[in-house]
Every structure is written in C-alpha cells, then in structure tokens.
Amino acid sequence: MTANEISLGIDVGGTHTDLCSVQGTNIVRAKALTTHDDYSVGIFNALTNVSKIIDISVDDLLAKHCRAFVNGNTIVTNSLTELKGATVGVLVTGGFSDILRVGRGARMNVRDDHLQRNLPRLVPQEFVAEIDERIDRDGEVIVALDHVQVEKEVRRLVGLGVDCIAVCFLWSTANGSHEQEAEEIIKRVAPDIFVTQSISVASVFREFERWQTAILNCYVQPPVKNFVETVADGLRARGYERSLEFFNGLGGVLTEEVVKQVPIQLYSSGPAGGAVGSAALAKRYGLDEVLCGDMGGTSFDSILIHNQQPKVVQRCTIGRFDTALSLLDIDSIGAGGGSIIHLDSRGIPQVGPQSAGSMPGPVCSGRGGTEPTVTDCMAVMGFIDPENYLGGEYELDIDAAKNALEEKVGNALGWDATRTAAGAYSLVVANMANALRELSVSRGRDPRKCTFIAYGGALPVFSASVCQKLGITDMIIPGQSSAFSAYGLLEADYIRRESATIGWLVGEEDGYGHMIATRDRLEQLIRQDLKDAGFSDGEMQITFGGDFRYVGQLAEMNMAMAKSDVEKDLGVGINPVFDVAYEEEFGPGTAWTESDLMLVNYVVTGVGLRQKPDIQPVEAKNTDASHAILSTRRLFLPDTQEWVETPIYDADKLTPGTTFDGPGVIDCKDTTIYVPPSASIKRDEYNNFRVSIRAD
Amino acid sequence: MTTNTATNTSQTNTAAQSASGEFDPITAEVIRSAFDNITTEMSLVLLRTSGSPVLTESKDFSTVLFDADLNQIGSSGYILLHMASSRRGVEAVAKARVPDDVQPGDAFICNDPHTSGALHQGDVGIVMPIFYGDELVGWTFSNAHLMDIGGAAISGFAPEARDTFSEALRFPGTRVAHNAVLDDEWVSFMRNNVRVPLSFISDLRSLVAACNVGGERMGKLIDEYGQATLKKYIDYNIKLTEKALRERIARLPDGTYQTYDYVEYDGFGDDSLNPIFCEMTVSGDQLKFKFSGCPQVAAFINAGPSASEGSLIAPIMCQLAPDIPFNEGFWNCLEIDLGEEGSILNPVVPAPVTSGHASAGMRAGRMAQEAVAAACAASDDEELRSRVSGQSSGAVTLGIWFGEDNKGNPSMFMPFGMAVGIGGSGQTTGDGQDCYGMQSTLAIKWADIEVQELDSPVLMLWRKMQPNAGGAGVTRGGLAIDEAFMLHGANNFVGMNFQSGAEIPARGASGGLPGGCGKAWLIREGEVEQLLAKGKLPTSPELVKGVVDNSLLGCQTNIPFAKGDVFRGLGGGGGGLGDPFLRDPALIQQDLIDNAISANAAEQLYGAVFVNGSSTAVDANATWANRNALRSTLVASANVALDKLPKDTCHADVLRQNGSWVCAHCDTPLTSANESWTSGTQTQERDLADLFDATDTHIRRRHRKPVTLTEHYCPSCAVCLKVNVMVDQESTPVYNTAG
C-alpha cells in the first residue's frame, strides 16, 4: 500500500462508534456516540473526528485516500435482543412445526422457577405451514413434495403479510431437492419475498439448529439490509467508490452482496474484532497460547487463541437461540463497568449481572444512576482521573459514588466506601479469572501457559490482578487499547466456510465416492465465491477439515486435514492423527481407540487474503520512565489494601523501550492501565505495553 | 430409618463477625465461587468426553464437591436429585474406608439405591478422595445416567423384576480404579456384563477423569489459601447459607401441611395404586418432612432414600430459596423422616428400585412441592406468596427399544423426549414452561429428530406439543410432548415401556386444575405404509388409524415392535394456578391460536364464548358474562361478579384474618383458623376421566377406583379456591397453620 493509502476500521457498538485509521505505520483512533436511529450519522461523526487528527478532510479521505472500509456492528445482536425483525413465514415438514416452539427443551440450568420461561417466539403459530414431504437419513424420498400445497400455503403466508419465508425440511442435508423446489415455487408465486433454505445457511444435520438459523437469517434481514444500504449510500454520496466490507462472527469480512443473502452471518459480539487483532498480535510476537479479553459496560468477554487462530466454536447459541453457526468462541459474563454492586440474600456482596448500562450509568457520572457500579468503585479508589472523566464531558461525583456504596452495601457490613469498593474489585477480578479459567480448561488449555491480551477502555485497570489470580505472568495491552476492536477489523481476511453432512466411516468404501464428490463440490463453491468477491487464485487459501466423532459418541470435534488425507488408503491414516488431536483436547487416555471414526461433516474454508496494515517494529531504547510521570495521585491499591501516593504516567511520553516497576498508573486519556506492585511494564517496539507479572 | 440431618441450629451473627474482622465476606464469596468453578470444570470434562446421549444431549449428570467432613460445598446444577445421591454415595464410601482403606487416586463406584445412594442402578456415581499431601481433605463425586449396567434392567430400568437381585449389577461403593486408572480385572468383568461395553467403559473413564480434575483443582485452592483458612471459609459459607435459608423458613407460618399421592403400577396386571403421604412441619426456622407409605411392593417403583430426598430438595432450591447459594447449609435446615422401614418410600432389600426416582420418588417430590406451596400460600409475606404454584408433572413415559437393523447391526433406541418433555406448573409470573422436565432436572434436553434417525433405524412421524396438557388456571400449566415413531430400516425390535403418571395427574394450586397425564399407545396394523405410498404424511393418530394394542400395560418389558407398528408417547402437563374462570380472555384467545388449548377446553374449562362463527376469537365481555352465569348456577348462595374481582389476588386461595380463614378474593370468612378451611366451601365433584375426555385431555381411565375431582368454591363470590384429585375419597390433604 502506498504511503497515502488509508484503511479505516469502524466498530459500531452499543454506546460508542470507534474508528481506527491506519496509514503506513501511523495508527490513529477516534470515537463518536453511536446514533441508533441512523448509524451513518455516528460513523460520519467519528470520521470527522479522525479527519481532524490526520488533517485530511472527510471528502478527501473517502474519495482519494481510503483503500479499505471495514465495519463491525451489532445490528443482528440488537435485532435479536429487542426481538425486532421481519415478519417471517415458515414452511416445515409436516408433523414437526412445534420443534420451532420448543426445540430440544427450554429448561435452563437456572434454579429459579420464575425464570424458566418458554423460548422467545420469532414466528407466531399461524405463520408456520406444515408441508407434506419427507426425506430419510439416506436422502431417499419417502413422500414427494406436494407442490400444490406449497403454493397454497405460500399464498396464505403472503396474504398474512410475511416479508420472508424460511424453508425448513428434515434431512435436506441428505437431499436438498425439496427445499430447492419449494424456493422455486415461492419465487414464482411471490418474487419479492426473501427466501432462505435451511441448507443454504447451514448444510449440517440436527434440524432444530439448522431451521432456527434459517429463521434467524430471515428475521434479521430487514434491519441488516437497511443498515448496509444506509452506510453504503452515505459513503458513496461522499465519494467513496471502493467496496465495503463487513465483519462477521467468524472473524472474517464479507462483501455487501454476501451480507444481503446471509445477514445472520453478521452476528458477532463485541470483542470479535479484538480477537482478530489479538491473533495478529500473537503472530507478530510468535505466541502460541493466548487468552484475550475485553470489558464493556455490561459484560466481560473473552476468547482463546490457539496457534494464532482464534478458537471457532460450532453450533453457537445466540441468547436463547441454538444455531448451526460456527462463530468465534467468545465467552461472556456479566462483569462490566456498569455492573451493579449489591448484597445477596445472605448479606454477601455481589457484582452484577444486573447493569446500570450507559443510561443511567454509574452514580459518579451524575446522570441519575442510584445503584453503585464497578465504575463507581474505581472512582472511589482513585483510579479515574477526576479532571478527565469521559474526556472531560462529565463531572466526576465521587461523593455520590461513596454514598451509594455505603448506603446500598457497606453499611450493612460495617464498611466504609473504600473497603466496599476494594471488595467489589476483588469480586470482579475473581469472576473474570473464573471465566478465563473455565474458557481455557474447557478447551483443554492451561491458563498459566497463556499470554493475556487485555484491551478495551475498562479492562486494563483489572487485567494485571486477573493475571495474578490465574498465575499468568505475561500480558500485552495494545497501544490502541480502547479502539483495538476497530483496529482488529483491519486484520481480518475474507472468510467463507461451507460444510455438508455426509456421515462417512473413515476407511470404508461405502459412501467414499459421495464424500469425495461432496468435498469437491464444496471446494468449487468456495472458489467461485472467493472469485466473485474479487480474489485471484493467488490470494486464495483453501483449507479442508472435518467434524469427526467416534461411533457411539454424539458430539463432533473439528480437525483440519489436507485435501488428500481422505484419499490415501480410504483415509485410514486419519484415525491415529485424530486420536492424538482428541487426547490433546480432552486429556491422555480419553480417545475411543476401539471405536470406528465417522467423518460427520466435511468442512471447506476459503480465505481471501486481504492487504493488512503494515506494522513494523521501531527502535526500542531501554530507558527509565521517570520523565513520563505526569503527577501522583492517592490510590487505594487492591494489592496492599491501603492508600498509596502513586505515580501517574503519561502514555504519550512512554516511548518504546521505556520500563517501570509498579505500582503505577498509565493515563492513556481513554484508558487507564494499572501496574500493581508485583508487576513491571515496558512500552515495546510495537508501541504496545508488555507487562510482566511475578507469580505470588 | 430416620434421617436427621439437623445439626447446628445455633445462630451466627455474620455481620458482627465480619465487623470484627474474623471473616471477610469477599474472601468467602471468592472461595464459594471457586468451588462452583471446580464443579463446572468437572462437568465440562464429563460433557466433552462422554458418549452417552443421555449425558451429552440430555444433561442427565452432575458433579459435586465435598470437604473431609462430608459437607457438600459445591455443585454444578443439572440433576438436583444427585444432591442427595452424592451425599449418600460419599458417606457410604467414607464410612467403610476411612481412614485405612483409601488412597489418592482411588475411585469407587456407587450405583445401588439400597446401599450407596443411587437413584437407580443406571445412574452411576463415582466417588474419589481428595488428598493434600497425605491428608484426606475432601471428596469429589460425579454421576451420569449410563446406557446400561447389565442385568434385566435395560439402561437401568427393569419394569418386571420382582426383586432387586433380578434388576442389575449393584455396587455399594466398590473400588474400581487405582491412581485414577480403571482396574483391568474389573473392566474385563464389566465388559462381559453390559450390553454396550464400549460406551460404558468410556463413560466410566470420563467420570473418573472429572473427579480427578476436581481433586487437582481443590489442591490448587489449598495452595492458594492454606488449609486452615479454606476450612474456616467452607464452614462460614455453609453457615451463611444455612442462616439465610433459616430466615426464609422462619417467614413461613408455623404449622403442619399434609399431603398425599399414589404411585401407579400395573405391570402385573393388577392396576394397583400405592398410597403415600407427606407431612411437612414448619417450626420456627426448621422444616421437617415426615413421609409414610404403603408397604414396599415387589415392583420397580419403590424409592430408595436418595430418590425421595433428592426430589424434595428441588422445591426448596427452585421455589422457596432459588436465590440462596446451595451447599450443606440447606440440608442443615431440614429434618427428613422417610418413615417406617419396609415402606414404598423407605424400602429394604430385596425391594426392586430401578424406577424409584421416576415413580415413588417423583411423587414424594410432588408432595413436597405442594406442601411448600401451601406454606407459601398461607404466609402473609407477598414475596413468599409469589412462590405458590401447583405441581409440575412428573409423568415420565419411557420406551427403550432394541434389535438389529437391516444391515445386521445391533441398535438401541431411547426416545428421551416423551420422558422429559413434561410440563412445568403455572407460576404467579406466567404460564408454566412447556416441556420443563421434573422440578429436579435442570437443563434437561432431548435429541433432534435427525440425531435419532441417524443413530437408530426409525422414522419419527411427529413431534408436537399436546394441546390441553397444561392444567387450566389463571396461569396454566406447561404443555407436554406428543411424539410417535415407526421402524425404518429394521423389521423387528423388542422393548420396554413404562408410564409413571398415566392415571393420577399433577395437581394445580389455588383453584387451578390438574395437568394432563402421560400415556403411551402401541398401534398395530395402521395405515402408515399406505399413506406414505399415497404421498401423505401420517402426522396424527387419526391418520395412522389401525388398532391400539390394548395389551400394552403401563409397565412392561419384552414388547414386540415390528415394521409398520407405531409407538406414540405423551408426557404429562403441569398443574394450573388459580381459578381458570379468572384467566384473561385475551390469553385464552392466544392459546387457541397457538393450539395450546382446544375449543372444547376453552369453553368447558375456561367458560370462553367465541365471537360468532369463529373457533379462535374470544368475546371477552360475553365470556365474563357466561362465567358469572355458570357460577351463579353452581353456587346458588353467591353474589357472582368474577370480572369485578381485584386481579392481584388471582393466585391466592385463602388468607388468615382475625382468627379466621377468609376467601382471598372477597374476604368472606370461611371457617375459624384452626379448622380445615375447605369445610367452609361449597364443593362440586366430577369424574376426572369424564372431564378430561370432554376437554380433549389425556388420562388413562381407571375402571376400579375411579379418580374424582373435588372443587371447592367460595360460598360468597364463587371463585374456585382449591381442586383436589382423589381416589375413592380415600384422603384429602390437610393444611393446618398454627396461630
């Protein structure tokens, strides 16, 4: 990329629209408030803010300099949380429409009977049409599709005013002809209706998840289409002529055209951009085991990065919806800046999961909040700069925070505000540590061997303490911590993943031909898709893999393989390799070596390589940091549980190579980094903060 | 045998202690969440490595952590019944082995309801000691329902066994692993004795691995805090929980709450109903359950002690105190008396017990659920009154089938949906959850149609929600599943079937009606093949036609099942809450649109009147007028204006005021507070099977000792305050509150 070319990553979150601009090695960040009635307004506000910093007008930026525009957003999440989406009609195999209501059971692992409610209804009963058709597991047609009935039901649904129709038939994975024929009838009868066949969004068995995914794809289509068109029109009107790319939950980007067909693919939760950014950092630093985390207003989100690839999880659950989607394996708990501190029925303090959100927000922000939050605790302990709270937009009302902490929690325990706040700090740290431990252990990793990459505006105050709790000794806080998710968008490739259920027993001739044909068909599909998106053969990376399980088990495990692995001696070489991978994941001695191995789903992934920011190391001079001390502030240190006059360092003055030992706080304007007494920190050659934490 | 678990009733002043600095509540909470984290980690190991669909898909398992004094200190949720089996399993091992016969890495198998706390033999528990250095510091427990454990019991159920020796292998806490590795001798013995050895051995390994991981994590926690501190905080957390639960119990009115149920069994053709009773006493901050029942029977329905204890802990955990973190402190507040030895609720060898948890135990849980609800209803405390509900269904309909497919491969088919797709009870916050499972089975699930068809040679014909299964009420009970299948790719299977709640339904509360029953049909000579050939789907019994095989009993084994036969199973529905005549007509209309109730049910149970010519549009004004007219006829003394009643008391039945029981809806005194208030009501008796037949609700009609519905109406406002389900007027529940 030439020196003038600029890449823009824009992350439209619930509260803020973060923008990261990369021009050569120059990375700049800016923010604006998210404008929910018209997202493009917030995006242009952020663009205006960044244009001031880099001193290029928005029009010039878009028309002349901008080479890539990658957007991450929460449109799908919002639509599903608020249950605002399309009026969806469904065609479903006769006898099975109620699967859409109850799935595999709605009971949650929650004790309170009052919380045990049915699954949210996306499609009212009268919008579901049962169709006479049946295919069995071998793809044999048991009952042919009743075309007359389909046409009649489609007319009825259209009469009811549906925007979209999902076609959900049993075993369409074994034989897709009925879903295809039904779509053709719909297109003929009602050409304007958006149609999704269940196999077009997820060609894998387990009907509930596949059907649900098709229905969700329909449900979120109008808001996604509206968003994509609004942003595209806005940018094009200001002279931007290149393609727009949208970040998806798999950690890649998709083109406008693909997004309009499979809008559900846009689903991604907050830190997915950061996960991709973290994977890029892991590659840059040569780290094999990484945990990364982000803390927002309501939640702490984390993900494991193994061998520089963010972990992907199959069969993701979105809220209470089980889906067939494969997404980045992001784990979320209710521990954010807005999480409320309260006493439980035993009189013991708890943090969250209720949150004060951004409105009314923490008590200290003076916007009407009355419940003490995690942010209030940090204010009381002195970690928030009263001079520069929320960029100086708000006055920090520490006394109000103190009163709330004492009134709602502390008084009952005989504690003052400081002790209450410090207690809450410990709880937040313990909750995060538990989440990270569960995340790594459930994926077969030891957290102590991981590097923790902590980003976002709020997490770096807690992250060193979290490391201490887990025995993690190495942590990286990106230089652009608060806009790291937006930065991560620029590190994403174009990713498409196709899979198909085949159920082939490894080593068997039976079904071998079908498996090979499926593999080749998927590869063709992916290559064509990448070609359509504008990638040349040289820019394509096609990888092959399978979801395998031992016969007798029900859960599959994904394993990568070479294209030819299934060919040599009918693939018998796969068995021992899978055994090893399985035991690496689940522990020694766990492989079912006596069982046959089944390749349940063949998976082909296509990566269209995009040009990435060209980040080069700069010279790092080992220097003392005393020149960067702005001032000192009295902080209540959670480690020693006492007030300590602590040096505050100016992030801008910490040049590469600068090192200091804790305790200390780095003020990055929009982020506060806490370096505890048992840690030391260094600004490294990539302008990131590298923290060493001594094990206790 | 009497189980008295009440130990320390001395009150601790936690606030004072924290102020004095002896205990830090934050440390207490961090340690408590660490214990939960450990059990979660154990469950992840299990879930990720097991091959049993009942475990991975249905979540029929649990993991629990104990300290060296056998206190329960952490658990991962899921099957609450195992909160009891884990205590008894660990106790059985510890009593027999400590101090000399237990080494690090030992694993003991517990699957015997009689001696080692299991619910039934198919639920296999593994107990492992935790050592820190050479000191025994605690125990881990993991449990899963395995595919098989040998003997006549297929997957742990033996409907026709006459004694426990003919059921399945029973392990009283037998050592099966050294250094966390399964013993080869034992493995080869088991390989010889179970139907699906590969899956059995693998699951056993997973259970041991889970316990082992729990032990390792506990060791790290001791490293972090030191043993003395950890011990101190374990005790403190137990005291905190106990204190909070005692405060909750103290808010319930003192008194005794008596209730009853019947355990069904017709496996030997005698359609017996086996009566059981429960008396719950609230006395200050202590809760006592005293059970009794008929003598143990020579059939698999007797409940081993864990089945009853585990069932009764569910309403305490889910209804009375869902907000209080669970640990040994719960048990400290309870006194449980299982009654005389040799009864159906306190059986001794050789009583068969393989369905103990699904039969007598499930019923014990429903009695406890009803007693807790009655105590909440009698309370003046609004929060506790909001926890009133009817009984959730426990009606399990289970069939397990095997045979060879057309390729000669052996295959086992266990459609779990009809066993666990049973309705929850109507709540004060809304209708009961559909397919909720038993109250004690959190997160219970079943497998997809495609998973079942991939693994077994069957074609599923339908999977529906059964209209009217939810008991009628202001909030109705949750619906239950209705599914059917036939062989596809196989010609002849045999199987077993049992229906634990086909005749006596889950009762409602505060005037709500009982839910539908669970039931099964075997349909032979149906028209399925002909229909399919004509291009039509057989999506209902009406279309399947054929002949119902009347020889199918509620509990039976060796049932032949051939190509062309259809097996249909229903789960039971939950009880309703509040008089159905007070349900919002708009909700009835929505239920009709959703096919949650039929038009017959809307008219007859809810008094609905339809808008001219419509079968779903409900005329609200006409409905209220119709209700008032019907009730005026029924309760001649009353001045009926149901539509004018305050809505916020819809879930209540009676209140205590000035030494009297008064109707909660109109404040009219019924009786003095030391009498049974139902004596002051006007009653109506109806045959339950007749009513259910007329309202398209399922039940198996009893010809001997039919089931009667007794409805109690306020003589003044005609609201239905209570609905009893009785056999031959044998018994009625009595609730006496003191004072």
XYZ file of C-alpha atoms in Angstrom, chain B residues 116-315:
200
model
C -24.731 -46.343 48.067
C -27.266 -43.623 47.463
C -28.029 -44.041 43.745
C -31.395 -43.041 42.298
C -31.490 -46.213 40.265
C -28.850 -48.638 39.129
C -28.461 -46.899 35.745
C -27.245 -43.729 37.451
C -23.625 -44.456 38.133
C -21.759 -42.367 40.670
C -18.005 -42.212 41.054
C -16.540 -41.074 44.351
C -12.881 -40.115 44.704
C -10.981 -38.887 47.754
C -9.020 -35.658 47.580
C -5.635 -35.775 49.253
C -3.411 -32.854 50.063
C -0.052 -34.383 50.739
C -1.071 -37.435 52.681
C -4.043 -35.859 54.328
C -7.593 -36.607 53.225
C -9.147 -33.172 52.657
C -12.315 -33.856 50.700
C -14.214 -35.843 48.107
C -15.334 -35.439 44.548
C -18.471 -37.014 43.112
C -19.591 -37.331 39.522
C -22.654 -39.108 38.277
C -24.202 -39.911 34.922
C -27.025 -41.985 33.585
C -25.151 -44.642 31.589
C -26.548 -46.580 28.652
C -26.504 -49.851 30.563
C -25.327 -51.544 33.754
C -26.229 -55.142 32.932
C -28.913 -57.470 34.225
C -32.590 -57.391 33.337
C -32.598 -53.616 33.586
C -32.194 -52.126 30.141
C -30.413 -48.820 30.609
C -31.173 -49.154 34.300
C -34.919 -49.870 34.180
C -36.403 -53.329 34.913
C -40.213 -52.990 34.881
C -40.931 -56.635 35.551
C -38.282 -57.527 38.146
C -39.818 -58.893 41.343
C -36.745 -58.276 43.482
C -33.627 -56.182 43.306
C -31.404 -59.208 42.636
C -33.057 -59.613 39.246
C -32.575 -55.965 38.290
C -28.982 -55.023 37.503
C -25.484 -55.108 38.965
C -25.370 -53.160 42.229
C -22.167 -51.630 43.545
C -22.090 -50.499 47.174
C -19.046 -48.223 46.722
C -16.635 -50.630 45.115
C -13.065 -49.620 44.312
C -12.626 -49.691 40.532
C -9.548 -47.532 39.984
C -6.100 -47.049 41.453
C -4.172 -43.908 40.647
C -7.175 -42.735 38.651
C -6.823 -45.615 36.187
C -9.622 -48.191 35.906
C -8.714 -51.647 37.127
C -8.231 -54.062 34.200
C -9.763 -57.035 36.005
C -12.900 -55.112 36.778
C -13.092 -53.638 33.285
C -12.974 -57.098 31.729
C -15.655 -58.285 34.136
C -17.891 -55.379 33.190
C -17.177 -55.769 29.503
C -18.686 -59.212 29.900
C -21.771 -57.972 31.691
C -23.109 -54.869 29.994
C -24.932 -54.516 26.682
C -22.872 -51.635 25.288
C -19.393 -52.171 26.806
C -17.550 -49.591 24.739
C -19.739 -46.697 25.742
C -19.897 -47.934 29.347
C -16.136 -48.102 29.801
C -15.575 -44.769 28.084
C -18.156 -43.058 30.251
C -16.646 -44.597 33.353
C -13.286 -43.145 32.333
C -14.916 -39.754 31.845
C -16.454 -39.901 35.316
C -13.092 -40.752 36.876
C -11.370 -38.016 34.851
C -13.952 -35.488 36.038
C -13.435 -36.399 39.694
C -9.710 -36.366 39.250
C -9.736 -32.865 37.780
C -11.888 -31.699 40.682
C -9.360 -33.064 43.145
C -6.454 -31.363 41.396
C -8.214 -28.018 41.415
C -9.053 -28.380 45.092
C -5.355 -28.934 45.774
C -4.512 -25.695 43.998
C -7.078 -23.852 46.033
C -5.450 -25.143 49.221
C -2.094 -23.980 47.850
C -3.572 -20.545 47.415
C -5.372 -20.118 50.740
C -3.855 -22.640 53.088
C -5.821 -25.419 54.661
C -6.853 -23.698 57.848
C -8.214 -20.634 56.065
C -10.010 -22.683 53.460
C -11.619 -24.843 56.114
C -12.678 -21.771 58.045
C -14.348 -20.303 54.975
C -16.011 -23.566 53.996
C -17.694 -23.599 57.385
C -18.507 -19.918 57.133
C -20.160 -20.343 53.726
C -22.235 -23.239 54.985
C -23.319 -21.130 57.954
C -24.179 -18.198 55.678
C -26.390 -20.384 53.512
C -27.958 -22.062 56.497
C -28.687 -18.745 58.146
C -30.281 -17.314 55.005
C -32.446 -20.393 54.487
C -33.471 -20.437 58.147
C -34.560 -16.825 57.844
C -36.606 -17.782 54.803
C -38.233 -20.731 56.577
C -38.975 -18.577 59.603
C -41.075 -16.359 57.346
C -43.380 -19.313 56.615
C -46.258 -19.701 59.076
C -45.642 -22.412 61.633
C -47.858 -25.426 61.184
C -48.238 -28.792 59.540
C -49.032 -29.300 55.909
C -50.210 -32.770 54.973
C -50.477 -34.128 51.515
C -50.720 -37.428 49.670
C -50.244 -39.105 46.339
C -50.437 -42.501 44.701
C -47.694 -44.436 42.975
C -49.004 -46.174 39.885
C -48.105 -49.674 38.826
C -49.923 -52.112 36.604
C -47.068 -54.290 35.434
C -48.535 -57.459 36.860
C -51.993 -56.674 35.626
C -53.429 -55.576 38.967
C -53.587 -51.790 38.272
C -52.540 -51.031 41.827
C -52.395 -47.551 43.274
C -49.948 -47.338 46.136
C -50.723 -44.534 48.585
C -48.024 -42.321 50.079
C -48.216 -39.408 52.485
C -46.130 -36.432 53.448
C -46.410 -34.181 56.440
C -44.326 -31.052 56.329
C -43.926 -29.192 59.594
C -42.719 -25.642 59.780
C -41.454 -24.982 63.226
C -39.640 -21.723 63.607
C -36.695 -21.872 61.245
C -36.722 -25.654 60.825
C -38.501 -27.625 58.138
C -39.447 -31.216 58.782
C -40.658 -33.702 56.219
C -42.232 -36.879 57.506
C -43.103 -39.431 54.875
C -45.058 -42.626 55.083
C -46.463 -45.045 52.615
C -47.838 -48.459 51.940
C -45.550 -51.464 52.406
C -42.888 -51.846 49.728
C -44.101 -53.658 46.644
C -42.482 -56.336 44.503
C -42.091 -53.957 41.586
C -39.502 -51.393 40.481
C -41.407 -48.362 41.793
C -40.023 -48.319 45.380
C -37.920 -45.235 46.043
C -34.511 -45.622 47.614
C -33.738 -42.839 50.129
C -31.915 -40.562 47.663
C -34.865 -40.572 45.279
C -37.124 -39.053 47.944
C -34.539 -36.735 49.481
C -33.331 -35.582 46.069
C -36.898 -34.951 44.924
C -37.797 -32.889 47.959
C -34.720 -30.699 47.788
C -35.938 -29.460 44.365
C -38.836 -27.302 45.619
